Short mmCIF file of N, CA and C in Angstrom, two decimals:
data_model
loop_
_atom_site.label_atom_id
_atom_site.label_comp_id
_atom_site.label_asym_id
_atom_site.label_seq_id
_atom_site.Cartn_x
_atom_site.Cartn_y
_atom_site.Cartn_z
N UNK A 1121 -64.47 -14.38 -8.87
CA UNK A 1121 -63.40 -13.86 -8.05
C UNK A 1121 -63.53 -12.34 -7.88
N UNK A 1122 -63.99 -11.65 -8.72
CA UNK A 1122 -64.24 -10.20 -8.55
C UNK A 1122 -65.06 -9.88 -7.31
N UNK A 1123 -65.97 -10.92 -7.31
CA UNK A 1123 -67.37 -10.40 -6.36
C UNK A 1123 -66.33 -10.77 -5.03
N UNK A 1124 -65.70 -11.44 -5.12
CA UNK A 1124 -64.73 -12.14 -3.55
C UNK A 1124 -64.21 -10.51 -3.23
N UNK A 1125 -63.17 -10.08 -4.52
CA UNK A 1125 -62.72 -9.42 -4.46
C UNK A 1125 -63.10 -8.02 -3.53
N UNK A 1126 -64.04 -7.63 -4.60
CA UNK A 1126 -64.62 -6.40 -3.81
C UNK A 1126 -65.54 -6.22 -2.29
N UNK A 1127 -66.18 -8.36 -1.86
CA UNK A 1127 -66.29 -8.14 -0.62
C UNK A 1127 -65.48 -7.76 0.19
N UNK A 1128 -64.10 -8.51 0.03
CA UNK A 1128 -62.75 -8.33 1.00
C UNK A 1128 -62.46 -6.70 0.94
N UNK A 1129 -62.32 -5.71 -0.64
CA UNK A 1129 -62.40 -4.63 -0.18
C UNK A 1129 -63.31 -4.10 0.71
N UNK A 1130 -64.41 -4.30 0.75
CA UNK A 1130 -65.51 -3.41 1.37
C UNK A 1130 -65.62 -4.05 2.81
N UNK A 1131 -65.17 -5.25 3.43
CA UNK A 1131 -64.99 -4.92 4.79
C UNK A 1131 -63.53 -4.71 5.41
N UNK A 1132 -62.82 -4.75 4.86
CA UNK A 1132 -61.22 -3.89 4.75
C UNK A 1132 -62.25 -2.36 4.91
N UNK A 1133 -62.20 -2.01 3.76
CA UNK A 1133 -62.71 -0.53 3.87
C UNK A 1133 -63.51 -0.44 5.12
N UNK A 1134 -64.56 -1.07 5.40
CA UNK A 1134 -65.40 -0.42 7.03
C UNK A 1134 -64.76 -0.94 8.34
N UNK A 1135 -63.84 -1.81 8.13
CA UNK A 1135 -63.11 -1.80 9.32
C UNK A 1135 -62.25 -0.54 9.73
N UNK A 1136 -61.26 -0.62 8.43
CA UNK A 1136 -60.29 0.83 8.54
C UNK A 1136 -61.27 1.82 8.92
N UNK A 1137 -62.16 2.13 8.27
CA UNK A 1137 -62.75 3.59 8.34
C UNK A 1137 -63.34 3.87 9.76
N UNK A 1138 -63.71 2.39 10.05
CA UNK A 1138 -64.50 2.69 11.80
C UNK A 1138 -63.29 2.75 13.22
N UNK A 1139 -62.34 2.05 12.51
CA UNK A 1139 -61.11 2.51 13.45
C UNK A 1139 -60.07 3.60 13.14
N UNK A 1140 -60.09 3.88 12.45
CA UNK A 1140 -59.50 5.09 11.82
C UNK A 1140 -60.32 6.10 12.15
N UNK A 1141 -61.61 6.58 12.07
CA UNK A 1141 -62.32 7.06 12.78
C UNK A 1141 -62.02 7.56 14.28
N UNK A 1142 -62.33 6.31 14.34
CA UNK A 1142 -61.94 6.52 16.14
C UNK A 1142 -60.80 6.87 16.38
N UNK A 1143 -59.78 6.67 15.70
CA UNK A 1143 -58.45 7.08 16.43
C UNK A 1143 -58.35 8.87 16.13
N UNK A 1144 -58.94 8.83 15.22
CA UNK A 1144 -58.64 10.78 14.97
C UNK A 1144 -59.71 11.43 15.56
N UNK A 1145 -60.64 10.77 16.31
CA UNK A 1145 -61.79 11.80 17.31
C UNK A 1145 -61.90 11.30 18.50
N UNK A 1146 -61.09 10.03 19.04
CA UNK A 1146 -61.00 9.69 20.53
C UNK A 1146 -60.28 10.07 21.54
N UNK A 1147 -59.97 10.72 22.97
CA UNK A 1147 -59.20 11.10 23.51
C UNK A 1147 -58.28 9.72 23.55
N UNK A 1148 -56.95 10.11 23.88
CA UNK A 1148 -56.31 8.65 24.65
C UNK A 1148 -57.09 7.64 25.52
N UNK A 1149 -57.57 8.54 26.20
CA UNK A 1149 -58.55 7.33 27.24
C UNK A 1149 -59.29 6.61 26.65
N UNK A 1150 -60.29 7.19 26.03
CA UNK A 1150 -61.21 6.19 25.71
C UNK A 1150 -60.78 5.17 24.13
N UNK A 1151 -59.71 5.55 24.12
CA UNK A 1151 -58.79 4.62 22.81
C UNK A 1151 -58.32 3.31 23.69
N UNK A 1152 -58.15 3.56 24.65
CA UNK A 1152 -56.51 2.65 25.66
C UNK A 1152 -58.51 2.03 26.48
N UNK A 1153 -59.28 2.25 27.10
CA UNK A 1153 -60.62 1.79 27.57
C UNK A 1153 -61.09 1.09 26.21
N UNK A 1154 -61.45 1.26 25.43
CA UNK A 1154 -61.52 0.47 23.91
C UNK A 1154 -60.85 -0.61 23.46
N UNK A 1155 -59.94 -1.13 24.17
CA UNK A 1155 -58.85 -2.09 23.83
C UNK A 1155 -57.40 -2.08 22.83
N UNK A 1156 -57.36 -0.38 22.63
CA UNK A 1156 -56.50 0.02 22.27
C UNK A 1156 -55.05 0.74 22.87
N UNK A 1157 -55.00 -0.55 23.58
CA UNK A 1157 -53.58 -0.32 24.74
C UNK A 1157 -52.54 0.63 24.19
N UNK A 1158 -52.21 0.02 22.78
CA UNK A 1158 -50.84 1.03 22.06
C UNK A 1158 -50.58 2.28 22.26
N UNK A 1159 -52.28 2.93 22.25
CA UNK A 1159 -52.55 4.47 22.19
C UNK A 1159 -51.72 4.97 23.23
N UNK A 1160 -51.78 4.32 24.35
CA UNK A 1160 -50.83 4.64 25.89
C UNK A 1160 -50.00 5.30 25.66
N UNK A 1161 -49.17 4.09 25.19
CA UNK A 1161 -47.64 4.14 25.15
C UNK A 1161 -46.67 5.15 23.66
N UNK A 1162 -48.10 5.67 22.91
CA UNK A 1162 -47.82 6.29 21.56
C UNK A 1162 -47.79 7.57 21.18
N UNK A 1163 -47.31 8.52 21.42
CA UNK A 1163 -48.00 10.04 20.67
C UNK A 1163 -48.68 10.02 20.11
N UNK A 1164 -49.30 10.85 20.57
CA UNK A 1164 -51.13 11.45 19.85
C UNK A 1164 -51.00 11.61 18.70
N UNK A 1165 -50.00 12.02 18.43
CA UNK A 1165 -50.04 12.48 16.61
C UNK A 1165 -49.84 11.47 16.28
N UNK A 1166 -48.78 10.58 16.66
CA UNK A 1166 -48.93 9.17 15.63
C UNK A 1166 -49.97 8.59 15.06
N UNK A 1167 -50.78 8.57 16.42
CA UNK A 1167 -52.17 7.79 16.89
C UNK A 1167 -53.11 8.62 15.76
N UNK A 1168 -53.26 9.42 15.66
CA UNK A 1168 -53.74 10.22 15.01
C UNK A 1168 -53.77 10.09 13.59
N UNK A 1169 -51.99 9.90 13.07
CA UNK A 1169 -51.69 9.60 12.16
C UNK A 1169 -52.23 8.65 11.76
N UNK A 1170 -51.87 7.36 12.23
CA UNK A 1170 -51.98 6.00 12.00
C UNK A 1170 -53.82 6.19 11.14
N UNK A 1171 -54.31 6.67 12.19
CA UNK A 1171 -56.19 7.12 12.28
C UNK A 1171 -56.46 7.43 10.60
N UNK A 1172 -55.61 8.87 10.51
CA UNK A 1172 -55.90 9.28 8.81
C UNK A 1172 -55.48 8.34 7.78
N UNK A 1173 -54.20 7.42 7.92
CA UNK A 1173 -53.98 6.66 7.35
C UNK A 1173 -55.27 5.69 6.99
N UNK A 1174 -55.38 4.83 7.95
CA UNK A 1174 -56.79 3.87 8.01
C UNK A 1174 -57.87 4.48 6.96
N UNK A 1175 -58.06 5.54 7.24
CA UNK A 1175 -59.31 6.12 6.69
C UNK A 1175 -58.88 6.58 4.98
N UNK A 1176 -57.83 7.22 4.77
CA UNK A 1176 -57.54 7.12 3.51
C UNK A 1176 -56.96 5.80 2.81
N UNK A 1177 -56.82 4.92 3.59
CA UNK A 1177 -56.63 3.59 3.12
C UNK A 1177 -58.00 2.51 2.53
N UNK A 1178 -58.98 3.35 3.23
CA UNK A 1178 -60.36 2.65 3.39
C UNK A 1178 -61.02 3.38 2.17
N UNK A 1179 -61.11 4.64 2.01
CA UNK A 1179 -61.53 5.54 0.56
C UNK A 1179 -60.71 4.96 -0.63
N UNK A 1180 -59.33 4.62 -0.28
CA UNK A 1180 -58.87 4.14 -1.57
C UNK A 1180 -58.90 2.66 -1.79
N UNK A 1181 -59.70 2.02 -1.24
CA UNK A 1181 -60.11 0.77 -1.24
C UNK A 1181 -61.53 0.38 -2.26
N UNK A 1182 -62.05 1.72 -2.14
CA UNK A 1182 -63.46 1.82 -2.77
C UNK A 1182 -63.58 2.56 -3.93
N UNK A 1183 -63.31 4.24 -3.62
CA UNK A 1183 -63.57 5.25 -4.68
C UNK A 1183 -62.71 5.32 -6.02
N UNK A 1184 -61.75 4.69 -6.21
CA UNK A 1184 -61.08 4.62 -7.40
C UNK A 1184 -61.75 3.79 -8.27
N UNK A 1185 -61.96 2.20 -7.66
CA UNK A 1185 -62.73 1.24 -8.70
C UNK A 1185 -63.78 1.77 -8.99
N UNK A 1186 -64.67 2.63 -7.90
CA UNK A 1186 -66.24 2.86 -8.19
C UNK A 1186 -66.11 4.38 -9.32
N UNK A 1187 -65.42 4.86 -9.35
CA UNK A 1187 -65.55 6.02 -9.92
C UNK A 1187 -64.52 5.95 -11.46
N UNK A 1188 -63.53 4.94 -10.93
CA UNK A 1188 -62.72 4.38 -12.72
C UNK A 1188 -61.64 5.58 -12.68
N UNK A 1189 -61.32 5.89 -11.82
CA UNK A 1189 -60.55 7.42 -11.87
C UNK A 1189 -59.32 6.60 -11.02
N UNK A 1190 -58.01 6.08 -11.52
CA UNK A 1190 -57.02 5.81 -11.22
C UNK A 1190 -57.21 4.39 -10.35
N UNK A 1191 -57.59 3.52 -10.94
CA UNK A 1191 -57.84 2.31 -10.12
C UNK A 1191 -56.83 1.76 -9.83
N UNK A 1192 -55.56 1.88 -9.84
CA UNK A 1192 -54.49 1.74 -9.74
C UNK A 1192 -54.44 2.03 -7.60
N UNK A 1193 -55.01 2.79 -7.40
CA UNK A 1193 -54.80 2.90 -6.17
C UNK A 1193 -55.58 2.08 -5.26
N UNK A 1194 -56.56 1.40 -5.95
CA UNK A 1194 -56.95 0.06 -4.89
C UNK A 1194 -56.13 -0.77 -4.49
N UNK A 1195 -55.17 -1.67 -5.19
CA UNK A 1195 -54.39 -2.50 -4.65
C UNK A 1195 -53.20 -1.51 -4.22
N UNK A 1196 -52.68 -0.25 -4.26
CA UNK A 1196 -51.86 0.04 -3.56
C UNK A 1196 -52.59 0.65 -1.81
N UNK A 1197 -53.45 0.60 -2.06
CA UNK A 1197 -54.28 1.23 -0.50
C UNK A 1197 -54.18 -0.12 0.03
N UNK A 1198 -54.16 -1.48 -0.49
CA UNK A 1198 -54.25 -2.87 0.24
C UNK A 1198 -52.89 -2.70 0.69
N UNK A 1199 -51.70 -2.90 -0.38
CA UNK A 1199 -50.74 -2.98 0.10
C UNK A 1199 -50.20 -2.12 1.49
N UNK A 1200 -50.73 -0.60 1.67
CA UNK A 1200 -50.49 -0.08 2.32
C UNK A 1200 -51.01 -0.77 3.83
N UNK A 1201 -51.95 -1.44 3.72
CA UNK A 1201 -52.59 -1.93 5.03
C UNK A 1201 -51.90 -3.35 5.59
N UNK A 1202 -51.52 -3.51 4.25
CA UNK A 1202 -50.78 -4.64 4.33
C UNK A 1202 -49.68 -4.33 5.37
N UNK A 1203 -48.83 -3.14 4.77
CA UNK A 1203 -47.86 -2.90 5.69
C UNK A 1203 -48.51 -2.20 7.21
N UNK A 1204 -49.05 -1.89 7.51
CA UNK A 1204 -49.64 -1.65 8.67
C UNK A 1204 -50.29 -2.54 9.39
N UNK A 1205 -50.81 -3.42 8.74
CA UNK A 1205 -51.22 -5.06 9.65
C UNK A 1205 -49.55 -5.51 10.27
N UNK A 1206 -48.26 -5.43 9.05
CA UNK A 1206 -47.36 -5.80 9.75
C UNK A 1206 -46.50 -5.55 11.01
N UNK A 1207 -47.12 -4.18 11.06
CA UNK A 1207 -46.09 -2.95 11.74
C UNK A 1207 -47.27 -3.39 13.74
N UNK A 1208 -48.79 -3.57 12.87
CA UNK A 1208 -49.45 -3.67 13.86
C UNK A 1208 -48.88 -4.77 15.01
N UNK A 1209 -48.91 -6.18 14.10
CA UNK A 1209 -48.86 -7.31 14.68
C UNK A 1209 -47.54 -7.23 15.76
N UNK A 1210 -45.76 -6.29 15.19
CA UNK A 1210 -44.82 -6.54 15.28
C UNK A 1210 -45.28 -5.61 17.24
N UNK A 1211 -46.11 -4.76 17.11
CA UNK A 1211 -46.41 -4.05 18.00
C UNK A 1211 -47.01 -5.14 18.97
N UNK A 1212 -48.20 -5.53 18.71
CA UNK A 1212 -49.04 -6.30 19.58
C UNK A 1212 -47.94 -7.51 20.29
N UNK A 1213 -46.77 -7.89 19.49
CA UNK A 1213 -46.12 -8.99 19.99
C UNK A 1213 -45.21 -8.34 21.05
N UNK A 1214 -44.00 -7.45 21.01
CA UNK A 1214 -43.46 -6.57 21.72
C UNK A 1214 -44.25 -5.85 22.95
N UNK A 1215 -45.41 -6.03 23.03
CA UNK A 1215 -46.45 -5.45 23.97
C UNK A 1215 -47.07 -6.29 24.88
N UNK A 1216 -46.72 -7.82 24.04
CA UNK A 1216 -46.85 -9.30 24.71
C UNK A 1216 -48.80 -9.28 24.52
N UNK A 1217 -48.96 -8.66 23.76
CA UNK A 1217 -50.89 -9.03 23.39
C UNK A 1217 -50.82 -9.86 22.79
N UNK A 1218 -50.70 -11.48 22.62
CA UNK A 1218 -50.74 -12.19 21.96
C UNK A 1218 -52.07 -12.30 21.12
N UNK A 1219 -53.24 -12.25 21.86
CA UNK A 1219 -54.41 -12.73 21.53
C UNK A 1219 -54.44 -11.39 19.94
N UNK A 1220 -54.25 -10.38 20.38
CA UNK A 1220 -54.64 -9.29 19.64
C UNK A 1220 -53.78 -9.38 18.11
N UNK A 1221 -53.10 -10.31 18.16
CA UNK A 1221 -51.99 -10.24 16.74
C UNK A 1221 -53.07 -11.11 15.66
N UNK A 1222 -53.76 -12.25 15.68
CA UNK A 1222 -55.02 -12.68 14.98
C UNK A 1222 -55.59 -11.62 14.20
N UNK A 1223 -56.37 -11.04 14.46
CA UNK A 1223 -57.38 -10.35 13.93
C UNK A 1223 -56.21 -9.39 12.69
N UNK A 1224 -55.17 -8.90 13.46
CA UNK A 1224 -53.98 -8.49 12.60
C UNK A 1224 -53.86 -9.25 11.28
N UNK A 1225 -53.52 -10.56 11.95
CA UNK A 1225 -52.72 -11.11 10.41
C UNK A 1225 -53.92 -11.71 9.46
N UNK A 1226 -55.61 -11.95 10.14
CA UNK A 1226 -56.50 -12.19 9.33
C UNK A 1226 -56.74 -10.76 8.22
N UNK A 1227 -56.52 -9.62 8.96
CA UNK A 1227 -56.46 -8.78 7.94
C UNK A 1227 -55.57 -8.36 6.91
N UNK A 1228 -54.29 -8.37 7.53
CA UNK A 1228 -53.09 -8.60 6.29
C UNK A 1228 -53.59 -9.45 5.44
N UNK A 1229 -53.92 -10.74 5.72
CA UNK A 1229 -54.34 -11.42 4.50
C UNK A 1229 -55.80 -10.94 3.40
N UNK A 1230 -56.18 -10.67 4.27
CA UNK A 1230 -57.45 -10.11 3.40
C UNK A 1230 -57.08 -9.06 2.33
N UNK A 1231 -56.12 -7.83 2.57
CA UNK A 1231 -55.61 -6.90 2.51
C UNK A 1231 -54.52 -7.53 1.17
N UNK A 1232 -53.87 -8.77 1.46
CA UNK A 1232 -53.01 -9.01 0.44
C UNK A 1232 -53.31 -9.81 -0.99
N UNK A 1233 -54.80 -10.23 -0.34
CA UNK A 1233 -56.19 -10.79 -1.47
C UNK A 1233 -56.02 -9.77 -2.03
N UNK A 1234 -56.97 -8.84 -1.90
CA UNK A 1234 -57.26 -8.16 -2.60
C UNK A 1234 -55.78 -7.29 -3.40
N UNK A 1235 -54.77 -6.96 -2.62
CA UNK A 1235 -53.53 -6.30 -3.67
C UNK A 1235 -53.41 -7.85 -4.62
N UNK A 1236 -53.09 -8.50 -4.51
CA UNK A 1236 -52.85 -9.81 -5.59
C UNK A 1236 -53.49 -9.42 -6.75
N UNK A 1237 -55.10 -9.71 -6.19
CA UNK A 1237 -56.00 -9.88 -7.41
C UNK A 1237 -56.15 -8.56 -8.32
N UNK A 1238 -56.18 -7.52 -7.16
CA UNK A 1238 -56.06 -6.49 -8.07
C UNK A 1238 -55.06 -5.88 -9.11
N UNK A 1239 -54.14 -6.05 -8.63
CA UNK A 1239 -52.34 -5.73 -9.62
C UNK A 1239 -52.57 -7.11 -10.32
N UNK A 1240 -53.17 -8.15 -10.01
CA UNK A 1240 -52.99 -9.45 -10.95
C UNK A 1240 -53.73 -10.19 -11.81
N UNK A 1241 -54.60 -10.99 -11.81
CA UNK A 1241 -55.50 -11.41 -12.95
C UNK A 1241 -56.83 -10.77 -12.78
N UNK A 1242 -56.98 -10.05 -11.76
CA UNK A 1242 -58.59 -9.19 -11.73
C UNK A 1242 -58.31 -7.85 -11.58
N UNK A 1243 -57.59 -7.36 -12.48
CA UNK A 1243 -57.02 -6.07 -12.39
C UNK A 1243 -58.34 -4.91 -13.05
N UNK A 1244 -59.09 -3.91 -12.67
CA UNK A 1244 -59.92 -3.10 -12.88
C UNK A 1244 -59.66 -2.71 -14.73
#
């Protein structure tokens, strides 16, 4: 279960980091051309926000277990995504993207694997 574990972190982690990425170095346009409609309708700084979030969600997915320095913040970086898969999905539905809420709640779950296991019987 560990090895499960740390796959689900590590493509959690390169998803966040490659969209998180993008949201803190993309203009609006090419965010909303990307299939990132929300960006539209959102302040840049949010967008932005949301971006650093992802990406420090994605470092604390990895560098705590790998380095043993407060591992405590792996399953809270899940949980955090956790809540942002929710906030995502509640968006994509209100926006009427149905198709786009999937990939959402496959990641909440992934995201809530790994907080489980980690705060719970595969705790670092």
């Amino acid at each position: 279960m560990n090895i499960v574990l740390w796959v689900l972190a590590g493509l959690l982690a390169a998803a966040f980091l490659g969209a998180g990425l993008m949201k803190v170095s993309q203009p609006r346009e090419k965010l909303v051309e990307k299939g990132m409609g929300f960006a539209a309708d959102f302040p840049m700084g949010l967008v932005r926000t949301i971006g650093a979030l992802e990406i420090l969600a994605a470092i604390g997915l990895i560098l705590p277990a790998v380095t043993g320095i407060a591992p405590v913040f792996v399953p809270l970086a899940a949980l955090g995504l956790v809540a942002m898969m929710i906030g995502a999905a509640i968006v994509h539905f209100q926006r009427k993207e149905y198709p786009a809420i999937l990939p959402n709640l496959v990641l909440l779950a992934m995201a809530a694997v790994v907080a489980w296991g980690r705060f719970g019987p595969y705790a670092f």
